[in-house]
XYZ file of C-alpha atoms in Angstrom:
606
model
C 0.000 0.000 0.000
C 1.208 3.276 -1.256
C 2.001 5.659 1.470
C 0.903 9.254 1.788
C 2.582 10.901 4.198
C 1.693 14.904 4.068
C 3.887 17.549 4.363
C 3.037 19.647 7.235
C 5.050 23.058 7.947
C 6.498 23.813 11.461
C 5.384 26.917 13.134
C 8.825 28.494 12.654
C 8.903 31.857 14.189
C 9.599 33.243 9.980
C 7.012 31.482 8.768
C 4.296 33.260 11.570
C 5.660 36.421 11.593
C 6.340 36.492 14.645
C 9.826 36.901 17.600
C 9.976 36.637 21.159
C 9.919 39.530 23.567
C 12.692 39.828 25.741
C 10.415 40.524 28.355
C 8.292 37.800 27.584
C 6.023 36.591 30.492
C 5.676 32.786 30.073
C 3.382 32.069 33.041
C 1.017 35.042 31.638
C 0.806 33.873 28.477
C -0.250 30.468 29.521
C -2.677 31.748 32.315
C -4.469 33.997 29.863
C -5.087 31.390 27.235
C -5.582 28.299 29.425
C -8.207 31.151 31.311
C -9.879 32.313 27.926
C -9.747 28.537 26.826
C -11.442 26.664 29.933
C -14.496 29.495 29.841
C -15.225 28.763 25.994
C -14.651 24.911 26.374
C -16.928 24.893 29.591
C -19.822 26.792 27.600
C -19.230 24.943 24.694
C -18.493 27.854 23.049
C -16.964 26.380 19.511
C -15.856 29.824 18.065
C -13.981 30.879 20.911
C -12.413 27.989 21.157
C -11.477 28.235 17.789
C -10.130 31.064 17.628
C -7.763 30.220 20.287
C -5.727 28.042 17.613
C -3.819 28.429 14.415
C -5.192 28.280 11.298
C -3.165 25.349 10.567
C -3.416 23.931 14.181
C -3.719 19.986 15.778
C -6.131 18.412 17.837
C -4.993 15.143 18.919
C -7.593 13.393 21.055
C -7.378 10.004 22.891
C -10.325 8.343 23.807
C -11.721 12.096 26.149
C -13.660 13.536 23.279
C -14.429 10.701 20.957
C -13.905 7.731 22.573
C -10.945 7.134 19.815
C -8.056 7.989 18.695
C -8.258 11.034 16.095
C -6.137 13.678 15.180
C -7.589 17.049 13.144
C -5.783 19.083 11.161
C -6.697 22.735 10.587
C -9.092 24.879 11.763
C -11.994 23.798 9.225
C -11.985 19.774 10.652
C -11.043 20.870 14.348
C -14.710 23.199 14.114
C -16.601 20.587 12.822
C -15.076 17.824 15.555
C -15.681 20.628 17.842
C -19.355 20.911 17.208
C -19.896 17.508 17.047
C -18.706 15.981 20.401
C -17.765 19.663 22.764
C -21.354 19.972 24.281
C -21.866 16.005 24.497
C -18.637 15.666 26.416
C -19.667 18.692 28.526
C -15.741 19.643 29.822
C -15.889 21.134 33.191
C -13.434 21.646 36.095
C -10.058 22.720 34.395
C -6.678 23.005 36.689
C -3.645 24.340 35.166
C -0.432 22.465 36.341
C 1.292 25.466 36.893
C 4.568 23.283 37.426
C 4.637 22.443 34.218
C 4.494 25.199 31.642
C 7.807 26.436 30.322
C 9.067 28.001 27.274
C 10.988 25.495 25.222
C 13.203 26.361 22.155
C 14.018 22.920 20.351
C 15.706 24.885 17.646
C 16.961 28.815 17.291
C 13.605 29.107 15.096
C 11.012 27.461 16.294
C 9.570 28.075 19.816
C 6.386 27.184 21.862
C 4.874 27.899 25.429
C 4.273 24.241 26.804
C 1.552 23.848 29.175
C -0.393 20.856 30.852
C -4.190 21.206 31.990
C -6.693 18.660 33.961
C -10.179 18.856 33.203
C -13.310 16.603 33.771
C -15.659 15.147 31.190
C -19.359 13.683 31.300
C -17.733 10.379 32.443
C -14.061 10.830 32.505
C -11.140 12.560 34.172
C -8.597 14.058 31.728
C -5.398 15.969 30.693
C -4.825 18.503 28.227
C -1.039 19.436 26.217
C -1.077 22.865 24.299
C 1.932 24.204 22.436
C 1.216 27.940 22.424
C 3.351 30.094 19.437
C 3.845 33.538 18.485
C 2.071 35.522 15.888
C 2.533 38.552 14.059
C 0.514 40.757 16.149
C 1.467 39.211 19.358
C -0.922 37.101 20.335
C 0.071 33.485 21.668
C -2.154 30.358 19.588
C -2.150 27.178 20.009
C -0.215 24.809 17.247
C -1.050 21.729 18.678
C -4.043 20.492 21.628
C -3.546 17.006 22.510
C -5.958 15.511 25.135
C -6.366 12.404 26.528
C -9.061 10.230 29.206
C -7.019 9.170 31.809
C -9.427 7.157 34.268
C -13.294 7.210 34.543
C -14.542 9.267 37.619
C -16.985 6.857 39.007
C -14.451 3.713 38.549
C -11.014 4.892 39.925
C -8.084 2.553 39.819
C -7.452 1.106 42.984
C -4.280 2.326 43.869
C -2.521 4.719 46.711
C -5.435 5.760 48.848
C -7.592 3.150 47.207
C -5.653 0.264 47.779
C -6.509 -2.940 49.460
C -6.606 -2.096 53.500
C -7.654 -5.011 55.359
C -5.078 -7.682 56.644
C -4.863 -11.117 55.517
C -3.875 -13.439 58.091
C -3.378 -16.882 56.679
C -6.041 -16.277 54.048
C -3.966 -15.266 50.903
C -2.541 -18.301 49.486
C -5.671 -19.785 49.043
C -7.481 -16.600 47.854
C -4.922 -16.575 45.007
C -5.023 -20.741 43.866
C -8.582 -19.253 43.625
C -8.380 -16.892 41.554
C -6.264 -18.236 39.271
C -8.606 -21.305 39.086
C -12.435 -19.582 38.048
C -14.000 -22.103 39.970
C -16.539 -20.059 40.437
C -17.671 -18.287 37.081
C -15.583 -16.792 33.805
C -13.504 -14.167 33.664
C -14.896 -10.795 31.782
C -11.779 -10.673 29.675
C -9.698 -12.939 27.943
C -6.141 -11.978 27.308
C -4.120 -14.162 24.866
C -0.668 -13.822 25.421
C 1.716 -13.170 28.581
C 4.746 -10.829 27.548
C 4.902 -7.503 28.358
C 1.668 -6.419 26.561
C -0.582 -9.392 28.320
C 0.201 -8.263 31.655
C 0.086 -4.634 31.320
C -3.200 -5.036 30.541
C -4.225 -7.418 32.821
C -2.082 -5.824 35.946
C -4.469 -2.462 34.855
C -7.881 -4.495 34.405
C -7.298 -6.336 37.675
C -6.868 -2.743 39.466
C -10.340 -1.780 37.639
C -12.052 -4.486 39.076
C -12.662 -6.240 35.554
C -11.914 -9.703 36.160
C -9.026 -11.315 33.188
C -7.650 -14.207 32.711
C -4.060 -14.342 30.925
C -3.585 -17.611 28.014
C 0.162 -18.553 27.509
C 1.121 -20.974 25.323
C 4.904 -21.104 26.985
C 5.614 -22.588 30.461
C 7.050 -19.999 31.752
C 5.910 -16.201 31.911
C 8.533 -14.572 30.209
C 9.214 -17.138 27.701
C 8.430 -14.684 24.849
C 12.144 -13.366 25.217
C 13.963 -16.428 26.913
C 13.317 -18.537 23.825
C 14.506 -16.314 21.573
C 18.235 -15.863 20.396
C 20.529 -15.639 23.408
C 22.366 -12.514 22.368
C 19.060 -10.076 22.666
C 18.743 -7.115 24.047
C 16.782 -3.960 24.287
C 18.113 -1.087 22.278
C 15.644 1.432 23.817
C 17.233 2.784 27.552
C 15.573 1.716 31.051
C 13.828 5.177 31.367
C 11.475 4.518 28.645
C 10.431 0.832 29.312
C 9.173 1.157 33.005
C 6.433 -0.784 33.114
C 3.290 0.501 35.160
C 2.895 0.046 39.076
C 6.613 -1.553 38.778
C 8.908 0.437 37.646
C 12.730 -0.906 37.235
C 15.029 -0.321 39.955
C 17.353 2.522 39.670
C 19.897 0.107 39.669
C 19.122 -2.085 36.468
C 21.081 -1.740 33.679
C 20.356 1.020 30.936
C 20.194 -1.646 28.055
C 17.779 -4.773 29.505
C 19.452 -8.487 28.409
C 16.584 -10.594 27.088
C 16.796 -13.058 29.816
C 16.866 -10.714 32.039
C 13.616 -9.143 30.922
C 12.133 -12.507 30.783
C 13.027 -13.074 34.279
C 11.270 -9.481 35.480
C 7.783 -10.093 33.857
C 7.628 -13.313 35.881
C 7.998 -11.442 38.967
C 5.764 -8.888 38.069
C 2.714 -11.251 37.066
C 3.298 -12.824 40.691
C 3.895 -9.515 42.523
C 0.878 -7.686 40.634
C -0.983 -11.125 41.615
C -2.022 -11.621 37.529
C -4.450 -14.592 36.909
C -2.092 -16.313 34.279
C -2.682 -19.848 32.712
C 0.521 -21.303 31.380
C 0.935 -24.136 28.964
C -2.064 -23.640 27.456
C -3.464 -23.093 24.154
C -6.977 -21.782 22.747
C -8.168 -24.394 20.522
C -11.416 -22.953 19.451
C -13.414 -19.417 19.840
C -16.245 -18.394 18.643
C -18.723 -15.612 18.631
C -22.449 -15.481 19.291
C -23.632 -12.857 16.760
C -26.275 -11.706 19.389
C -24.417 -11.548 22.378
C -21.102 -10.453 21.175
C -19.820 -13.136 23.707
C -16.829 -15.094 22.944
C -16.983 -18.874 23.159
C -13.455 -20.384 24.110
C -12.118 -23.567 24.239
C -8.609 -24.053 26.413
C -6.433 -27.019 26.599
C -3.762 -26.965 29.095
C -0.491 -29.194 28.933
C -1.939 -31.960 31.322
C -4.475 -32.631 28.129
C -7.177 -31.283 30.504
C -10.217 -28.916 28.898
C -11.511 -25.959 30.114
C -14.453 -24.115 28.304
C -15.039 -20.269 29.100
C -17.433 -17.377 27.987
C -15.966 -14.122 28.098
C -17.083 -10.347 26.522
C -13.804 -9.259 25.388
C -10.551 -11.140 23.967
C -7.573 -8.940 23.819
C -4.711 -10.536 21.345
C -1.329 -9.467 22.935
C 0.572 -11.410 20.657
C 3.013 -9.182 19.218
C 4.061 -7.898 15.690
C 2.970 -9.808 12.507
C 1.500 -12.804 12.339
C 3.137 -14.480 14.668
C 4.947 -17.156 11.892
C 8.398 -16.784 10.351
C 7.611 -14.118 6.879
C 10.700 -16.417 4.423
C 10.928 -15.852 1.268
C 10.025 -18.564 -1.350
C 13.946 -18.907 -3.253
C 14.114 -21.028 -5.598
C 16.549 -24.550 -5.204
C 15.926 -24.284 -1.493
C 14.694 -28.156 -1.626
C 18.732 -28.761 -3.161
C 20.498 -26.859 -0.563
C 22.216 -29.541 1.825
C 22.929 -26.972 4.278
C 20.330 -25.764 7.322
C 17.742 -22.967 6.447
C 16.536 -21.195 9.568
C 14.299 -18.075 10.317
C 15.303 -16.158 13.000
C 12.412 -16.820 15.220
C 13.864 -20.044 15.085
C 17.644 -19.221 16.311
C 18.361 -19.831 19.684
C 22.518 -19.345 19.973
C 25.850 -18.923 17.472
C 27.740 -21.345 19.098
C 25.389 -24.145 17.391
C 26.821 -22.649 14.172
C 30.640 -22.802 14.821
C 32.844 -23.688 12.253
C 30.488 -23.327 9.450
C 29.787 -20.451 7.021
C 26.416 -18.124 8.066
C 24.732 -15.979 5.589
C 22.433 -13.618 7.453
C 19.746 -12.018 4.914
C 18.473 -9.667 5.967
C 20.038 -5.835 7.409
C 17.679 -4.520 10.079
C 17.528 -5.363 14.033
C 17.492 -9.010 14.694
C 19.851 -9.200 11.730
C 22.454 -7.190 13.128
C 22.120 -8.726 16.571
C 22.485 -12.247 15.158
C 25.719 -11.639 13.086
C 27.389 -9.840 15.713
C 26.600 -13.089 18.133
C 28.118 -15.313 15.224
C 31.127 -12.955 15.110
C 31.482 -13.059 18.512
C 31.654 -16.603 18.857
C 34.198 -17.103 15.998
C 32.033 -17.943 13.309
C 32.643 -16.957 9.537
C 29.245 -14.827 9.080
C 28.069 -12.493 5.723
C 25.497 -10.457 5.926
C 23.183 -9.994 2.565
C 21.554 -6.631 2.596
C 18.505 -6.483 0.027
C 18.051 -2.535 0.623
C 18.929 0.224 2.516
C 18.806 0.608 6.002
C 18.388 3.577 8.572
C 20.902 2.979 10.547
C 21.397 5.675 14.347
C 23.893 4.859 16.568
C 21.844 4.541 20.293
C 24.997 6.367 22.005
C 24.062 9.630 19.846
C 20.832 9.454 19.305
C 18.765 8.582 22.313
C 20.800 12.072 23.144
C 19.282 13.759 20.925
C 15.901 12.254 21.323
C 15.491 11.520 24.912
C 17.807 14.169 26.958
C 15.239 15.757 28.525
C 12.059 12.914 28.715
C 13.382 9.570 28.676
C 16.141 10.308 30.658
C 18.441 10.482 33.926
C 16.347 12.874 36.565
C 14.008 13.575 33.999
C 10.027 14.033 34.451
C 7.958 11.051 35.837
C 7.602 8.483 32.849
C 4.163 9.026 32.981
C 4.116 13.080 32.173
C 6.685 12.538 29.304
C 4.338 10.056 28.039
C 1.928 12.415 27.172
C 4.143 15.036 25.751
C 5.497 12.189 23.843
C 2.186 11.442 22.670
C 0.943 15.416 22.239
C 2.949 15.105 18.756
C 0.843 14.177 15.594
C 3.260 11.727 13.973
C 2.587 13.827 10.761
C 2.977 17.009 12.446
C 5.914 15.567 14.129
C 8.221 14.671 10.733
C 9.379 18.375 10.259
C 10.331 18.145 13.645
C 11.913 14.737 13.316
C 13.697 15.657 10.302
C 16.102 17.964 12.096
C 16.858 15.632 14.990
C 17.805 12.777 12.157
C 19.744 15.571 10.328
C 21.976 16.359 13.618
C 22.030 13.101 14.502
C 23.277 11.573 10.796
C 26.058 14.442 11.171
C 27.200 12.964 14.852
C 26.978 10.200 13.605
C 29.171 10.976 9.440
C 32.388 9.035 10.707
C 30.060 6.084 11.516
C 27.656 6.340 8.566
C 30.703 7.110 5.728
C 32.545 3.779 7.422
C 29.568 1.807 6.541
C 29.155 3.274 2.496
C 32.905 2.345 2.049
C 32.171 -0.979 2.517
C 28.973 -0.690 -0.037
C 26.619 -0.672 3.241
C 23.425 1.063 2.262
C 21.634 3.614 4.464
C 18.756 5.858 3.793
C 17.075 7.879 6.703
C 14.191 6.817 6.746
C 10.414 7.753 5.347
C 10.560 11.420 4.452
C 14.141 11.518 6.202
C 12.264 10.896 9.063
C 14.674 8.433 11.195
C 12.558 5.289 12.666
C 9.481 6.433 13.433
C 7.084 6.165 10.698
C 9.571 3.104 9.584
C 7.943 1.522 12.441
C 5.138 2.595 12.214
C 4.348 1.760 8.818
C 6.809 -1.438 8.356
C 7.382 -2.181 12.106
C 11.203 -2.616 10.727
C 13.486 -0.867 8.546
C 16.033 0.081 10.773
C 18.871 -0.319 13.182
C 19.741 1.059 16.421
C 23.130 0.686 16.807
C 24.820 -1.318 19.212
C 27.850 -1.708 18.214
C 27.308 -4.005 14.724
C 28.080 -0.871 12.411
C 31.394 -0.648 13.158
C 32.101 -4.723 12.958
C 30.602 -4.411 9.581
C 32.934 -1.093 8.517
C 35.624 -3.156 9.799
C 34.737 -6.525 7.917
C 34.538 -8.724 10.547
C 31.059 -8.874 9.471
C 31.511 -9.876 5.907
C 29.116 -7.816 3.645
C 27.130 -9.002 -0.063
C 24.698 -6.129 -1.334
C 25.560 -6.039 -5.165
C 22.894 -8.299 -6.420
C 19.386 -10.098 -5.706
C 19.143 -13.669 -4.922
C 18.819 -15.734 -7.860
C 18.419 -19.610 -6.052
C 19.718 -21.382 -3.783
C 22.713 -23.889 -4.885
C 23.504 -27.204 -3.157
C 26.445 -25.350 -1.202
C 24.972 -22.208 -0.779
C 23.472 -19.090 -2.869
C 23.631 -17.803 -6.320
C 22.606 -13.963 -6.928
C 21.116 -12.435 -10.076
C 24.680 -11.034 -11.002
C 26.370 -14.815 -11.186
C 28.179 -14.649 -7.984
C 27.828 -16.946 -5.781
C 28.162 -17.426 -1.885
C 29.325 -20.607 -0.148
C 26.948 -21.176 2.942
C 26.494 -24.123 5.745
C 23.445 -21.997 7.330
C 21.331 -19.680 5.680
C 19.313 -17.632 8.102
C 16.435 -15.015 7.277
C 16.005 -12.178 9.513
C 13.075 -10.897 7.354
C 10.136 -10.367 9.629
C 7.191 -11.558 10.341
C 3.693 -12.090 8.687
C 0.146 -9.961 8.569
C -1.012 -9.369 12.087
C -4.611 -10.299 10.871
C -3.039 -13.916 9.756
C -2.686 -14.091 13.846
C -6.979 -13.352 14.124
C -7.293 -15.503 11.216
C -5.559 -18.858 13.091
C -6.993 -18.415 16.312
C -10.726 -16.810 15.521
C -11.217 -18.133 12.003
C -11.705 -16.850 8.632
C -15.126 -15.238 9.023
C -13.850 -12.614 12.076
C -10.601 -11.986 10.180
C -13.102 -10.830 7.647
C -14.981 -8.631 9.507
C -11.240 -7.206 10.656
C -10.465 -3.437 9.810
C -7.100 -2.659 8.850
C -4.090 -3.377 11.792
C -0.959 -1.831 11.431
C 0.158 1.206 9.675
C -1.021 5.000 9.798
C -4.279 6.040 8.463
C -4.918 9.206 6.762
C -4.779 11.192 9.995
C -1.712 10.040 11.193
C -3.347 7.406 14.076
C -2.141 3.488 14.045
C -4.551 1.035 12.286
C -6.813 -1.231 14.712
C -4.188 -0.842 17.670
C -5.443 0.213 20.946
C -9.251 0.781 19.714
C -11.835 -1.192 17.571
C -10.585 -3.037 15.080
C -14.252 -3.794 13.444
C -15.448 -6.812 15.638
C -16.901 -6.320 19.203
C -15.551 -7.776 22.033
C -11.915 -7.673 20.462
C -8.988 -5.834 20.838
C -5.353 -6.042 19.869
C -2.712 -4.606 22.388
C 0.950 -4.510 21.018
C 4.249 -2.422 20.963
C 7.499 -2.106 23.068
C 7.604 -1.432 26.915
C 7.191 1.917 26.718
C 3.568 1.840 24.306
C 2.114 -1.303 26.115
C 2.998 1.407 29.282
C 0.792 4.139 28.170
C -1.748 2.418 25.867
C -2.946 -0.499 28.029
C -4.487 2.391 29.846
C -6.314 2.848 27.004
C -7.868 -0.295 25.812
C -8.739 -0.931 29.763
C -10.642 1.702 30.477
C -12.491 1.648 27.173
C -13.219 -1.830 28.155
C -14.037 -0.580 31.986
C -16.596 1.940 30.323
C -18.341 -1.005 28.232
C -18.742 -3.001 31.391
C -20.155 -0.114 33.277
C -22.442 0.944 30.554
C -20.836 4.291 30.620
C -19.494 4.321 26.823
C -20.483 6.885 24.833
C -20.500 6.321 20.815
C -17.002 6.451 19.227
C -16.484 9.280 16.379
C -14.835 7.116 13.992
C -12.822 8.367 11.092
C -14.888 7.987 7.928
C -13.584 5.537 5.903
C -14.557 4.231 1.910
């Protein structure tokens, strides 16, 4: 699918006209907006709210306004939204945090007024994050609004001075075998999957007071990533993959080993007391047409059945389609040597003393050649096209300095200033941090193109982002496999296609060839619906909207919201997204439960 990413203009202080005043008043300007702003929204005033923003302003809205996740652009959609859903969510109660607003200058040209607001819905409580700029006649606008539900005011999480308050003396063990067990009814949710996104969700659905069951196929909780190859580890930094309730402690490490990873999610599940069934596998689920109940069938690894009935399934089963994406080469029937995915890798030292051909030049790739160097073994990489390639030492710098970092804000403010950016309003912005970073990074990136090492960076010279977004790959953050590849201890093939596959190895379009024991693809995974498709059948996969990938405004297909069939939901994304958007899909589910959902306005689509 072609992709149409617009071009959006920054507010650059040129471009409105506009400088700032050396006497410039920051807390003023934000009082007398969020003041003029609060009185229009509470008397659902559409004009004056209006006229509060920038022609070309952003609304961003999670779940407080429409019960979805939309983003407007310009004045003309942001009226209409306006006057559809203002008066119907009836906003009342707005608090400025007067901690947070501050003038921030990301670049020489291009300034805002920051500033974060609470307010109340008809159901909901809620925050607010407006970038105020300059115009030509002085007057501070808003470029971007981004607001977001963040619990339900007659169903508060049970935490702090909610929490449980009654001692158990003797009592708990066997209140827990209980729970686990449902010998008493169903559970009201379903979750399939227990990595990082399968307890998120059930650690915040079990502080709701929505009862959930966790399904893992594994036998251990944290399985996921101890099955998977031995040399893995996180390229993103501890401070943005806390995970909520339970953060890390400030002692771990800033990169997360695999198996260590694997290790923490099992003590979460049994510190956040999660109700999680472990060698077990759905074998059938259905759905009653009238009901919108789900039917399941569970077989655990004694051979023993269990049959449920449950209102909402949530898949939490990662990216793709679960099953190794390999390309169909020709002669791969002839090749005497082993063929393996990299799903299916577990460690190098299987491989030693043979000759590895990695294809494939993104992530896992990378991670799995360096492992083979490391352990002595004679290992070529075949890149099939470019690759963004940002060294994690630089860049997280750049990116995360002042969020994601050291004595930074609490994880869960940056999230929302994280979020406050339109990813298509964002790729101006993102196009100068790539641009810096690609020039800390030249020595690193012109060591590479000696060696005929392709890079590119990114969509729209974007860096990761809408790589990910779009093709949930694309990209490596660099670890330290860039410079074994400059320095050919990772061997390198990029001047041709594959043609076949020989008996001893590979034969390219050009009529090279390449002498291999092991030929392993690190080339992704399948659909995501293919994962709907095994488990709930043909005729829901149907009835499926899109997952994965941006939509016209900029929002991620079927994550975190409807994806076209009741009752089901699809949670997925690194630490830090399962982190903020589990809150998400539980409280939509909390609102369904409590009859309190409102009707979701739902981007049009042909």
């Amino acid at each position: 699918m072609a992709l149409n990413i617009p071009d959006v203009p920054l507010p650059t202080l040129d471009r409105l006209g506009a400088s700032l005043a050396p006497d410039l008043d920051v807390k003023q300007v934000a009082h007398d907006w969020f003041n003029a702003f609060s009185t229009a929204a509470a008397s659902d005033d559409v004009a004056a709210v209006a006229a509060l923003l920038l022609p070309d302003a952003f609304w961003r809205d999670m779940l407080a306004l429409t019960w979805d996740f939309r983003t407007f652009s310009g004045q003309e959609k942001i009226q209409t939204f306006l006057t559809d859903r203002l008066a119907l969510c009836k906003l009342h109660d707005f608090s400025l945090r007067e901690e947070i607003v501050r003038l921030e200058q990301p670049f020489p040209d291009l300034a805002w007024i920051s500033l974060m607001f609470d307010f109340l819905t008809d159901v909901g409580r809620a925050s607010a994050i407006v970038r105020l700029v300059p115009t030509a006649n002085g007057e501070w606008k808003a470029h971007v609004v981004y607001t977001n539900l963040e619990g339900l005011t007659d169903f508060p999480e049970k935490v702090g001075a909610l929490r449980n308050q009654e001692p158990n003396h003797g009592k708990w063990e066997a209140q827990r075998k209980r729970e686990v067990e449902f010998p008493d009814g169903d559970p009201t949710v379903l979750i399939i999957g227990a990595g990082q996104s399968g307890l998120e969700i059930a650690a915040r659905l079990k502080h709701l007071d929505v009862s959930a069951l966790v399904v893992e196929r594994n036998a251990r909780i944290g399985d996921n990533w101890r099955n998977r190859y031995e040399a893995l580890c996180l390229h993103d930094p501890v401070w943005y993959d806390h995970m909520p309730y339970l953060p890390f402690p400030s002692t771990w490490p800033v990169y997360t080993p695999a198996m260590k990873l694997a290790n923490w999610l099992e003590f979460y599940a049994d510190s956040m007391e999660l109700n999680i069934w472990t060698s077990s596998t759905i074998t059938q689920i259905t759905q009653d047409e009238k009901t919108h109940k789900w039917h399941v069938a569970i077989t655990h690894g004694d051979g023993s059945e269990r049959k449920l009935t449950v209102n909402h399934v949530v898949f939490c089963t990662g990216i793709g389609s679960g099953a190794p994406n390999t390309p169909d080469v020709p002669g791969m029937d002839k090749f005497k040597g082993e063929v393996l995915h990299s799903t299916q890798h577990k460690r190098a030292s299987d491989h030693v003393g043979k000759k590895v051909v990695v294809v494939g030049a993104c992530t896992s790739a990378h991670d799995i050649a360096v492992d083979y160097y490391q352990n002595g073994v004679d290992v070529t990489m075949f890149q099939r096209g470019s690759t963004y390639i940002m060294s994690t030492k630089n860049g997280w710098e750049v990116l995360f300095k002042d969020s994601y970092w050291e004595g930074a804000p609490p994880v869960d403010v940056v999230d929302r200033f994280n979020a406050s950016y339109p990813h298509y309003m964002a790729v101006g912005l993102n196009q100068r941090h790539v641009k810096r970073i690609a020039e800390m990074d030249k020595d690193l990136l012109d060591s590479l193109h000696k060696v005929g090492f392709r890079t590119n960076l990114g969509l729209k010279d974007s860096g990761f982002g809408l790589l990910a977004w779009n093709k949930t790959g694309g990209y490596y953050l660099d670890t330290g496999g860039s410079k074994l590849i400059a320095d050919g201890k990772i061997k390198l093939k990029t001047d041709s296609e594959i043609e076949s596959f020989t008996e001893t190895g590979l034969k390219f379009k050009n009529g090279t060839e390449l002498d291999a024991d092991v030929v392993l693809f690190a080339t992704g995974l399948g659909n995501t619906i293919d994962q709907f498709r095994r488990v709930c059948g043909e005729e829901v996969a149907k009835k499926m909207k899109r997952v994965g990938g941006l939509d016209e405004e900029g929002e991620i297909n079927g994550a975190w919201r409807n994806v076209g069939v009741p009752g089901l939901w699809y949670m997925f994304g690194n630490l830090a997204l399962c982190r903020f958007h589990s809150t998400h899909i539980t409280l939509q589910i909390k609102a369904m439960e409590e009859g309190i959902f409102g009707t979701r306005y739902e981007l049009a689509t042909n």
